Amino acid sequence: MKIDRDKKEWAKYTTIGGKTSREVQRRPAASFEQELAQHHQSQGHIKMQEILNQLDQVSERLKRSLNLTDLMLYKRLVKDFLREAASQAYLVKQEHGRSRRGRALLVTIQTVDKEIEQMLDEFTRRTPEPLEVLETLDKIRGILVDLMV
């Protein structure tokens, strides 16, 4: 039996449903490095989301009772978030070359650090109004959410 490999003859054959079969489009295979970078980026995004959820929990505790322990925990979580965001920005910069986003991230990290330091200094110098602290926490959270996008 001879097998005919001519595509012109394939047009007369149909599938079970009566429709003709379509050819599968092939795309170039992604390199291992690209897939690894994509996986690392998605893991970093998940980790940033977890830290953001922890920040929300600490923020809720601070809304109920303002204390230095929770403020220090908040500061540590923000530092962890920024460290993760900076590592993600470095990966993006490494993958795509020169980018404005890396510089914007640096400025944002410095801004968040400044906000946290001001909040802690204010808290240790005098007992601030809870509304002022919550306003600062909200501002910091907004900056962190912008970093995730």
XYZ file of C-alpha atoms in Angstrom:
149
model
C 0.000 0.000 0.000
C 1.371 3.370 -0.992
C 0.905 6.370 1.318
C 0.243 9.561 -0.568
C 1.818 12.605 1.087
C 0.486 15.170 -1.318
C -1.482 17.908 0.505
C -3.710 18.509 -2.506
C -5.298 15.128 -1.994
C -5.993 15.819 1.703
C -8.739 18.295 0.835
C -11.121 15.502 -0.125
C -10.955 13.918 3.334
C -13.196 15.207 6.121
C -13.387 14.624 9.840
C -16.189 12.829 11.650
C -18.259 15.985 12.043
C -18.070 16.705 8.348
C -15.711 19.644 8.715
C -12.368 19.687 7.042
C -9.373 19.570 9.315
C -7.260 22.664 9.690
C -3.532 22.712 9.772
C -1.875 23.385 13.127
C 0.073 26.621 13.168
C 3.535 26.222 14.589
C 5.145 28.970 16.575
C 8.800 29.285 17.439
C 9.709 27.444 20.590
C 10.493 29.645 23.573
C 13.950 29.261 24.937
C 14.464 27.763 28.352
C 15.847 31.058 29.619
C 12.690 32.931 28.586
C 10.415 30.382 30.233
C 12.497 30.421 33.405
C 12.413 34.230 33.533
C 8.647 34.207 32.990
C 8.168 31.665 35.785
C 10.421 33.657 38.105
C 8.483 36.821 37.307
C 5.135 35.168 38.054
C 6.493 33.774 41.333
C 7.729 37.253 42.254
C 4.316 38.722 41.492
C 2.653 36.099 43.719
C 5.118 36.864 46.519
C 4.467 40.599 46.173
C 0.717 39.949 46.374
C 1.195 37.896 49.570
C 3.255 40.673 51.153
C 0.601 43.203 50.136
C -2.056 41.057 51.841
C 0.079 40.939 55.003
C 0.443 44.720 54.814
C -3.338 45.032 54.656
C -3.700 42.859 57.772
C -1.156 44.920 59.713
C -2.839 48.095 58.488
C -6.179 46.854 59.839
C -4.538 46.172 63.214
C -3.072 49.674 63.172
C -6.524 51.111 62.482
C -7.826 49.457 65.643
C -4.863 50.205 67.907
C -1.854 52.271 66.977
C 1.376 50.846 68.447
C 5.081 50.879 67.664
C 5.384 47.092 67.250
C 2.884 47.002 64.406
C 4.494 50.064 62.813
C 7.883 48.325 62.840
C 6.290 45.190 61.358
C 4.692 47.363 58.679
C 8.080 48.894 57.906
C 9.696 45.448 57.600
C 6.948 44.231 55.267
C 7.312 47.327 53.085
C 11.070 46.725 52.889
C 10.411 43.105 51.842
C 7.955 44.293 49.203
C 10.415 46.853 47.848
C 13.211 44.290 47.779
C 11.017 41.954 45.726
C 9.896 44.788 43.433
C 13.504 45.871 42.901
C 14.566 42.341 42.018
C 11.684 42.115 39.542
C 12.676 45.435 37.984
C 16.237 44.198 37.652
C 15.007 41.087 35.850
C 12.910 43.182 33.493
C 15.852 45.495 32.840
C 18.142 42.539 32.245
C 15.691 40.977 29.826
C 14.643 44.064 27.873
C 17.762 46.197 28.106
C 17.707 49.877 29.040
C 14.395 50.889 30.548
C 12.883 53.976 32.128
C 10.923 51.824 34.515
C 14.043 50.899 36.467
C 14.803 54.543 37.185
C 11.187 55.257 38.117
C 11.296 52.316 40.499
C 14.382 53.698 42.223
C 12.707 57.058 42.746
C 9.574 55.342 44.058
C 11.566 53.209 46.502
C 13.300 56.312 47.832
C 9.915 58.038 48.181
C 8.416 55.115 50.103
C 11.470 54.903 52.366
C 11.193 58.625 53.077
C 7.466 58.319 53.876
C 8.045 55.438 56.302
C 10.927 57.185 58.030
C 8.854 60.357 58.445
C 5.964 58.349 59.852
C 8.189 56.525 62.368
C 9.992 59.727 63.387
C 6.672 61.460 63.914
C 5.381 58.528 65.928
C 8.425 58.432 68.227
C 8.624 62.229 68.691
C 4.969 62.679 69.484
C 1.878 60.578 69.400
C 0.290 61.497 66.082
C -3.370 61.433 65.320
C -4.409 57.975 64.093
C -5.915 59.636 61.043
C -2.505 61.029 60.020
C -0.870 57.608 60.331
C -3.672 55.930 58.397
C -3.390 58.560 55.677
C 0.338 57.860 55.366
C -0.296 54.096 55.318
C -2.838 54.593 52.546
C -0.385 56.683 50.537
C 2.333 54.023 50.918
C -0.062 51.246 49.905
C -1.025 53.194 46.793
C 2.612 53.542 45.784
C 3.186 49.812 46.345
C 0.173 48.869 44.238
C 1.506 51.125 41.469
C 4.792 49.217 41.648
C 2.992 45.912 41.129
C 1.449 47.140 37.905
